[in-house]
mmCIF file with all atom_site columns, C-alpha atoms in Angstrom:
data_model
loop_
_atom_site.group_PDB
_atom_site.id
_atom_site.type_symbol
_atom_site.label_atom_id
_atom_site.label_alt_id
_atom_site.label_comp_id
_atom_site.label_asym_id
_atom_site.label_entity_id
_atom_site.label_seq_id
_atom_site.pdbx_PDB_ins_code
_atom_site.Cartn_x
_atom_site.Cartn_y
_atom_site.Cartn_z
_atom_site.occupancy
_atom_site.B_iso_or_equiv
_atom_site.pdbx_formal_charge
_atom_site.auth_seq_id
_atom_site.auth_comp_id
_atom_site.auth_asym_id
_atom_site.auth_atom_id
_atom_site.pdbx_PDB_model_num
ATOM 1   C CA . MET A 1 1   ? 123.069 92.482  92.644  1.00 42.00 ? 1   MET A CA 1
ATOM 2   C CA . GLU A 1 2   ? 124.294 94.594  89.926  1.00 51.00 ? 2   GLU A CA 1
ATOM 3   C CA . ASP A 1 3   ? 127.688 95.938  90.228  1.00 58.00 ? 3   ASP A CA 1
ATOM 4   C CA . GLY A 1 4   ? 127.715 95.598  94.300  1.00 53.00 ? 4   GLY A CA 1
ATOM 5   C CA . ARG A 1 5   ? 124.492 97.085  94.610  1.00 55.00 ? 5   ARG A CA 1
ATOM 6   C CA . LEU A 1 6   ? 120.984 95.298  95.548  1.00 51.00 ? 6   LEU A CA 1
ATOM 7   C CA . LYS A 1 7   ? 118.524 96.055  92.927  1.00 54.00 ? 7   LYS A CA 1
ATOM 8   C CA . ILE A 1 8   ? 115.294 96.677  94.829  1.00 54.00 ? 8   ILE A CA 1
ATOM 9   C CA . ASP A 1 9   ? 111.735 96.419  92.143  1.00 55.00 ? 9   ASP A CA 1
ATOM 10  C CA . PRO A 1 10  ? 109.510 99.253  92.673  1.00 56.00 ? 10  PRO A CA 1
ATOM 11  C CA . ALA A 1 11  ? 106.440 98.716  94.578  1.00 49.00 ? 11  ALA A CA 1
ATOM 12  C CA . PRO A 1 12  ? 103.710 97.663  92.148  1.00 57.00 ? 12  PRO A CA 1
ATOM 13  C CA . ALA A 1 13  ? 101.371 101.705 90.795  1.00 62.00 ? 13  ALA A CA 1
ATOM 14  C CA . ARG A 1 14  ? 98.111  101.269 92.910  1.00 66.00 ? 14  ARG A CA 1
ATOM 15  C CA . ARG A 1 15  ? 94.916  101.863 91.481  1.00 70.00 ? 15  ARG A CA 1
ATOM 16  C CA . PRO A 1 16  ? 93.184  105.567 91.575  1.00 74.00 ? 16  PRO A CA 1
ATOM 17  C CA . LEU A 1 17  ? 90.536  105.104 93.841  1.00 77.00 ? 17  LEU A CA 1
ATOM 18  C CA . LYS A 1 18  ? 88.009  106.252 92.544  1.00 83.00 ? 18  LYS A CA 1
ATOM 19  C CA . SER A 1 19  ? 85.328  104.960 95.522  1.00 87.00 ? 19  SER A CA 1
ATOM 20  C CA . PHE A 1 20  ? 85.126  102.664 97.836  1.00 91.00 ? 20  PHE A CA 1
ATOM 21  C CA . ARG A 1 21  ? 84.562  99.707  95.195  1.00 93.00 ? 21  ARG A CA 1
ATOM 22  C CA . ASP A 1 22  ? 88.463  100.328 94.859  1.00 89.00 ? 22  ASP A CA 1
ATOM 23  C CA . LEU A 1 23  ? 89.523  100.142 98.278  1.00 91.00 ? 23  LEU A CA 1
ATOM 24  C CA . ASP A 1 24  ? 90.794  96.180  99.215  1.00 93.00 ? 24  ASP A CA 1
ATOM 25  C CA . VAL A 1 25  ? 89.372  95.947  102.219 1.00 95.00 ? 25  VAL A CA 1
ATOM 26  C CA . TYR A 1 26  ? 85.850  96.599  101.150 1.00 95.00 ? 26  TYR A CA 1
ATOM 27  C CA . VAL A 1 27  ? 86.410  94.277  98.294  1.00 95.00 ? 27  VAL A CA 1
ATOM 28  C CA . ARG A 1 28  ? 87.277  91.061  100.991 1.00 96.00 ? 28  ARG A CA 1
ATOM 29  C CA . ALA A 1 29  ? 84.038  92.873  103.050 1.00 96.00 ? 29  ALA A CA 1
ATOM 30  C CA . GLN A 1 30  ? 82.644  91.913  100.178 1.00 96.00 ? 30  GLN A CA 1
ATOM 31  C CA . SER A 1 31  ? 84.091  88.374  99.410  1.00 95.00 ? 31  SER A CA 1
ATOM 32  C CA . ALA A 1 32  ? 83.448  87.462  102.923 1.00 96.00 ? 32  ALA A CA 1
ATOM 33  C CA . MET A 1 33  ? 79.812  88.340  103.751 1.00 96.00 ? 33  MET A CA 1
ATOM 34  C CA . ARG A 1 34  ? 79.130  85.864  100.331 1.00 96.00 ? 34  ARG A CA 1
ATOM 35  C CA . SER A 1 35  ? 81.246  83.054  101.867 1.00 96.00 ? 35  SER A CA 1
ATOM 36  C CA . VAL A 1 36  ? 79.077  84.177  105.947 1.00 97.00 ? 36  VAL A CA 1
ATOM 37  C CA . HIS A 1 37  ? 76.175  84.087  103.648 1.00 96.00 ? 37  HIS A CA 1
ATOM 38  C CA . GLN A 1 38  ? 76.530  80.237  102.150 1.00 96.00 ? 38  GLN A CA 1
ATOM 39  C CA . LEU A 1 39  ? 77.911  78.864  105.623 1.00 97.00 ? 39  LEU A CA 1
ATOM 40  C CA . VAL A 1 40  ? 74.766  80.483  107.994 1.00 97.00 ? 40  VAL A CA 1
ATOM 41  C CA . VAL A 1 41  ? 72.337  77.467  105.449 1.00 95.00 ? 41  VAL A CA 1
ATOM 42  C CA . SER A 1 42  ? 73.488  75.190  107.524 1.00 95.00 ? 42  SER A CA 1
ATOM 43  C CA . PHE A 1 43  ? 73.238  76.512  111.257 1.00 96.00 ? 43  PHE A CA 1
ATOM 44  C CA . PRO A 1 44  ? 70.028  74.950  112.754 1.00 95.00 ? 44  PRO A CA 1
ATOM 45  C CA . GLU A 1 45  ? 65.945  75.903  112.130 1.00 95.00 ? 45  GLU A CA 1
ATOM 46  C CA . HIS A 1 46  ? 65.976  77.529  115.934 1.00 95.00 ? 46  HIS A CA 1
ATOM 47  C CA . GLU A 1 47  ? 69.365  79.858  114.810 1.00 94.00 ? 47  GLU A CA 1
ATOM 48  C CA . LYS A 1 48  ? 66.815  81.781  111.471 1.00 93.00 ? 48  LYS A CA 1
ATOM 49  C CA . PHE A 1 49  ? 65.839  84.721  114.704 1.00 93.00 ? 49  PHE A CA 1
ATOM 50  C CA . GLY A 1 50  ? 68.994  84.910  116.642 1.00 95.00 ? 50  GLY A CA 1
ATOM 51  C CA . LEU A 1 51  ? 72.884  83.595  115.614 1.00 97.00 ? 51  LEU A CA 1
ATOM 52  C CA . THR A 1 52  ? 71.548  83.342  111.592 1.00 96.00 ? 52  THR A CA 1
ATOM 53  C CA . ASP A 1 53  ? 69.925  86.845  111.098 1.00 96.00 ? 53  ASP A CA 1
ATOM 54  C CA . GLN A 1 54  ? 72.232  88.686  113.265 1.00 97.00 ? 54  GLN A CA 1
ATOM 55  C CA . THR A 1 55  ? 75.854  86.813  111.339 1.00 97.00 ? 55  THR A CA 1
ATOM 56  C CA . ARG A 1 56  ? 73.546  88.303  108.102 1.00 97.00 ? 56  ARG A CA 1
ATOM 57  C CA . ARG A 1 57  ? 73.277  91.918  109.443 1.00 97.00 ? 57  ARG A CA 1
ATOM 58  C CA . ALA A 1 58  ? 77.201  92.136  111.040 1.00 97.00 ? 58  ALA A CA 1
ATOM 59  C CA . SER A 1 59  ? 78.626  90.680  107.533 1.00 97.00 ? 59  SER A CA 1
ATOM 60  C CA . LYS A 1 60  ? 76.709  93.195  105.405 1.00 98.00 ? 60  LYS A CA 1
ATOM 61  C CA . SER A 1 61  ? 77.242  96.396  107.648 1.00 98.00 ? 61  SER A CA 1
ATOM 62  C CA . VAL A 1 62  ? 81.187  96.071  107.507 1.00 98.00 ? 62  VAL A CA 1
ATOM 63  C CA . GLY A 1 63  ? 80.433  96.954  103.605 1.00 97.00 ? 63  GLY A CA 1
ATOM 64  C CA . ALA A 1 64  ? 77.687  98.941  103.762 1.00 97.00 ? 64  ALA A CA 1
ATOM 65  C CA . LEU A 1 65  ? 79.819  101.110 106.994 1.00 97.00 ? 65  LEU A CA 1
ATOM 66  C CA . ILE A 1 66  ? 83.081  101.345 104.507 1.00 95.00 ? 66  ILE A CA 1
ATOM 67  C CA . ALA A 1 67  ? 80.733  102.765 101.811 1.00 94.00 ? 67  ALA A CA 1
ATOM 68  C CA . GLU A 1 68  ? 78.778  104.720 103.998 1.00 94.00 ? 68  GLU A CA 1
ATOM 69  C CA . GLY A 1 69  ? 82.091  106.099 105.674 1.00 92.00 ? 69  GLY A CA 1
ATOM 70  C CA . TRP A 1 70  ? 83.929  106.655 102.132 1.00 90.00 ? 70  TRP A CA 1
ATOM 71  C CA . GLY A 1 71  ? 81.159  109.309 101.460 1.00 88.00 ? 71  GLY A CA 1
ATOM 72  C CA . LEU A 1 72  ? 81.823  111.555 103.940 1.00 84.00 ? 72  LEU A CA 1
ATOM 73  C CA . ARG A 1 73  ? 85.885  110.789 103.726 1.00 83.00 ? 73  ARG A CA 1
ATOM 74  C CA . GLN A 1 74  ? 86.297  114.332 103.256 1.00 81.00 ? 74  GLN A CA 1
ATOM 75  C CA . SER A 1 75  ? 85.519  115.069 106.631 1.00 83.00 ? 75  SER A CA 1
ATOM 76  C CA . GLU A 1 76  ? 88.753  113.112 108.909 1.00 81.00 ? 76  GLU A CA 1
ATOM 77  C CA . ARG A 1 77  ? 86.258  112.523 112.686 1.00 85.00 ? 77  ARG A CA 1
ATOM 78  C CA . GLU A 1 78  ? 83.738  111.713 110.847 1.00 90.00 ? 78  GLU A CA 1
ATOM 79  C CA . PHE A 1 79  ? 85.311  108.891 107.756 1.00 89.00 ? 79  PHE A CA 1
ATOM 80  C CA . LYS A 1 80  ? 87.188  107.253 110.935 1.00 92.00 ? 80  LYS A CA 1
ATOM 81  C CA . ASN A 1 81  ? 84.079  106.618 112.758 1.00 94.00 ? 81  ASN A CA 1
ATOM 82  C CA . TYR A 1 82  ? 82.961  105.149 110.148 1.00 95.00 ? 82  TYR A CA 1
ATOM 83  C CA . LEU A 1 83  ? 86.063  102.573 109.816 1.00 96.00 ? 83  LEU A CA 1
ATOM 84  C CA . ARG A 1 84  ? 85.572  102.276 113.660 1.00 96.00 ? 84  ARG A CA 1
ATOM 85  C CA . ARG A 1 85  ? 81.855  101.083 113.325 1.00 97.00 ? 85  ARG A CA 1
ATOM 86  C CA . ALA A 1 86  ? 82.773  98.982  110.695 1.00 98.00 ? 86  ALA A CA 1
ATOM 87  C CA . LEU A 1 87  ? 85.859  97.303  113.203 1.00 97.00 ? 87  LEU A CA 1
ATOM 88  C CA . GLY A 1 88  ? 82.929  96.512  115.327 1.00 97.00 ? 88  GLY A CA 1
ATOM 89  C CA . SER A 1 89  ? 81.037  95.146  112.549 1.00 97.00 ? 89  SER A CA 1
ATOM 90  C CA . ALA A 1 90  ? 83.309  93.191  111.754 1.00 98.00 ? 90  ALA A CA 1
ATOM 91  C CA . ASN A 1 91  ? 85.522  92.323  115.923 1.00 98.00 ? 91  ASN A CA 1
ATOM 92  C CA . GLU A 1 92  ? 81.012  91.345  115.594 1.00 98.00 ? 92  GLU A CA 1
ATOM 93  C CA . MET A 1 93  ? 81.421  88.808  112.867 1.00 98.00 ? 93  MET A CA 1
ATOM 94  C CA . GLU A 1 94  ? 84.920  86.978  114.559 1.00 98.00 ? 94  GLU A CA 1
ATOM 95  C CA . ALA A 1 95  ? 82.637  86.260  117.497 1.00 98.00 ? 95  ALA A CA 1
ATOM 96  C CA . HIS A 1 96  ? 79.244  85.047  116.033 1.00 98.00 ? 96  HIS A CA 1
ATOM 97  C CA . LEU A 1 97  ? 81.493  83.031  114.010 1.00 98.00 ? 97  LEU A CA 1
ATOM 98  C CA . GLU A 1 98  ? 83.885  81.522  117.188 1.00 98.00 ? 98  GLU A CA 1
ATOM 99  C CA . THR A 1 99  ? 79.905  80.813  118.689 1.00 98.00 ? 99  THR A CA 1
ATOM 100 C CA . ALA A 1 100 ? 79.352  78.939  115.747 1.00 97.00 ? 100 ALA A CA 1
ATOM 101 C CA . ARG A 1 101 ? 82.236  77.095  116.393 1.00 98.00 ? 101 ARG A CA 1
ATOM 102 C CA . GLU A 1 102 ? 81.866  75.702  120.018 1.00 98.00 ? 102 GLU A CA 1
ATOM 103 C CA . LEU A 1 103 ? 78.235  74.819  118.610 1.00 97.00 ? 103 LEU A CA 1
ATOM 104 C CA . SER A 1 104 ? 79.348  73.145  115.912 1.00 97.00 ? 104 SER A CA 1
ATOM 105 C CA . TYR A 1 105 ? 77.133  75.381  113.505 1.00 97.00 ? 105 TYR A CA 1
ATOM 106 C CA . GLY A 1 106 ? 78.455  74.899  109.643 1.00 96.00 ? 106 GLY A CA 1
ATOM 107 C CA . ALA A 1 107 ? 81.766  72.929  108.120 1.00 95.00 ? 107 ALA A CA 1
ATOM 108 C CA . LEU A 1 108 ? 84.888  73.775  111.095 1.00 96.00 ? 108 LEU A CA 1
ATOM 109 C CA . GLU A 1 109 ? 87.536  74.464  108.931 1.00 96.00 ? 109 GLU A CA 1
ATOM 110 C CA . THR A 1 110 ? 85.316  77.472  106.653 1.00 96.00 ? 110 THR A CA 1
ATOM 111 C CA . VAL A 1 111 ? 84.260  78.464  110.280 1.00 97.00 ? 111 VAL A CA 1
ATOM 112 C CA . ILE A 1 112 ? 88.121  79.242  110.827 1.00 97.00 ? 112 ILE A CA 1
ATOM 113 C CA . ALA A 1 113 ? 88.878  80.145  107.886 1.00 96.00 ? 113 ALA A CA 1
ATOM 114 C CA . LEU A 1 114 ? 86.325  83.117  108.050 1.00 97.00 ? 114 LEU A CA 1
ATOM 115 C CA . ILE A 1 115 ? 87.017  84.118  111.801 1.00 97.00 ? 115 ILE A CA 1
ATOM 116 C CA . GLU A 1 116 ? 91.102  84.805  109.898 1.00 97.00 ? 116 GLU A CA 1
ATOM 117 C CA . GLU A 1 117 ? 89.367  86.650  107.127 1.00 96.00 ? 117 GLU A CA 1
ATOM 118 C CA . TYR A 1 118 ? 87.870  89.402  109.496 1.00 97.00 ? 118 TYR A CA 1
ATOM 119 C CA . GLY A 1 119 ? 90.380  89.328  111.942 1.00 97.00 ? 119 GLY A CA 1
ATOM 120 C CA . ILE A 1 120 ? 92.438  90.282  108.636 1.00 96.00 ? 120 ILE A CA 1
ATOM 121 C CA . LEU A 1 121 ? 89.899  92.875  107.528 1.00 96.00 ? 121 LEU A CA 1
ATOM 122 C CA . GLY A 1 122 ? 89.783  94.778  111.274 1.00 97.00 ? 122 GLY A CA 1
ATOM 123 C CA . GLY A 1 123 ? 93.643  94.982  110.997 1.00 96.00 ? 123 GLY A CA 1
ATOM 124 C CA . GLN A 1 124 ? 92.858  96.753  107.478 1.00 96.00 ? 124 GLN A CA 1
ATOM 125 C CA . LEU A 1 125 ? 90.725  99.031  108.980 1.00 97.00 ? 125 LEU A CA 1
ATOM 126 C CA . VAL A 1 126 ? 92.926  99.887  111.288 1.00 96.00 ? 126 VAL A CA 1
ATOM 127 C CA . ARG A 1 127 ? 95.515  100.482 108.837 1.00 94.00 ? 127 ARG A CA 1
ATOM 128 C CA . LEU A 1 128 ? 93.038  103.108 106.575 1.00 91.00 ? 128 LEU A CA 1
ATOM 129 C CA . ASN A 1 129 ? 91.777  104.725 109.885 1.00 92.00 ? 129 ASN A CA 1
ATOM 130 C CA . ALA A 1 130 ? 95.641  105.347 110.794 1.00 90.00 ? 130 ALA A CA 1
ATOM 131 C CA . ASN A 1 131 ? 96.245  106.367 107.490 1.00 85.00 ? 131 ASN A CA 1
ATOM 132 C CA . TRP A 1 132 ? 93.403  107.720 105.458 1.00 77.00 ? 132 TRP A CA 1
ATOM 133 C CA . ARG A 1 133 ? 94.304  110.844 103.811 1.00 71.00 ? 133 ARG A CA 1
ATOM 134 C CA . THR A 1 134 ? 97.525  108.591 102.198 1.00 48.00 ? 134 THR A CA 1
ATOM 135 C CA . TYR A 1 135 ? 94.617  106.974 99.996  1.00 47.00 ? 135 TYR A CA 1
ATOM 136 C CA . ASP A 1 136 ? 92.900  110.554 98.965  1.00 48.00 ? 136 ASP A CA 1
ATOM 137 C CA . ARG A 1 137 ? 93.453  113.684 98.239  1.00 49.00 ? 137 ARG A CA 1
ATOM 138 C CA . PRO A 1 138 ? 91.551  115.265 96.735  1.00 51.00 ? 138 PRO A CA 1
ATOM 139 C CA . SER A 1 139 ? 92.499  117.815 93.925  1.00 45.00 ? 139 SER A CA 1
ATOM 140 C CA . SER A 1 140 ? 89.598  119.628 93.882  1.00 42.00 ? 140 SER A CA 1
ATOM 141 C CA . ILE A 1 141 ? 90.015  120.319 97.635  1.00 42.00 ? 141 ILE A CA 1
ATOM 142 C CA . VAL A 1 142 ? 89.754  124.711 97.691  1.00 41.00 ? 142 VAL A CA 1
ATOM 143 C CA . HIS A 1 143 ? 93.345  125.920 99.351  1.00 37.00 ? 143 HIS A CA 1
ATOM 144 C CA . PRO A 1 144 ? 93.507  128.947 100.582 1.00 41.00 ? 144 PRO A CA 1
ATOM 145 C CA . GLN A 1 145 ? 94.753  132.353 99.002  1.00 44.00 ? 145 GLN A CA 1
ATOM 146 C CA . SER A 1 146 ? 98.770  132.678 100.545 1.00 40.00 ? 146 SER A CA 1
ATOM 147 C CA . SER A 1 147 ? 97.665  136.841 99.685  1.00 42.00 ? 147 SER A CA 1
ATOM 148 C CA . GLY A 1 148 ? 94.923  136.167 101.564 1.00 45.00 ? 148 GLY A CA 1
ATOM 149 C CA . GLY A 1 149 ? 92.971  138.720 99.060  1.00 43.00 ? 149 GLY A CA 1
ATOM 150 C CA . PRO A 1 150 ? 91.543  137.084 96.194  1.00 43.00 ? 150 PRO A CA 1
ATOM 151 C CA . GLU A 1 151 ? 93.393  136.526 92.758  1.00 44.00 ? 151 GLU A CA 1
ATOM 152 C CA . LYS A 1 152 ? 93.361  138.712 90.485  1.00 42.00 ? 152 LYS A CA 1
ATOM 153 C CA . GLY A 1 153 ? 91.664  137.996 87.383  1.00 45.00 ? 153 GLY A CA 1
ATOM 154 C CA . SER A 1 154 ? 88.731  136.475 89.229  1.00 41.00 ? 154 SER A CA 1
#
């Protein structure tokens, strides 16, 4: 407190978003995907074309869907569709990891940590879906002219 007033530090400045790689949720999805790929090498051989394959594919799809949606972000409907699909893949990952936990595949601590991580990812995707316009307002969008006619000098 200074002079009887509460001092509040300003929020840290967010870096401008130039690509899907700048989205925290994408970075987190790719990090989780790497951890999943390290985990599944310990799954039994008989799961190679079952749970192992499904888990690898779902882990890859979260980041890929975020990236694909980013390319279509000028269309609210399309962008949100891809975010919902990425959320579906994050939920699928939680289910696969819960199956691995139930079958005692992989290190228990790692499986539990990844279940929690995909839960956090899901929350981030929900928030991004709800607030996506606050994350990207490109100045290159053509705005209608106020007079309804062509501007002078064009």
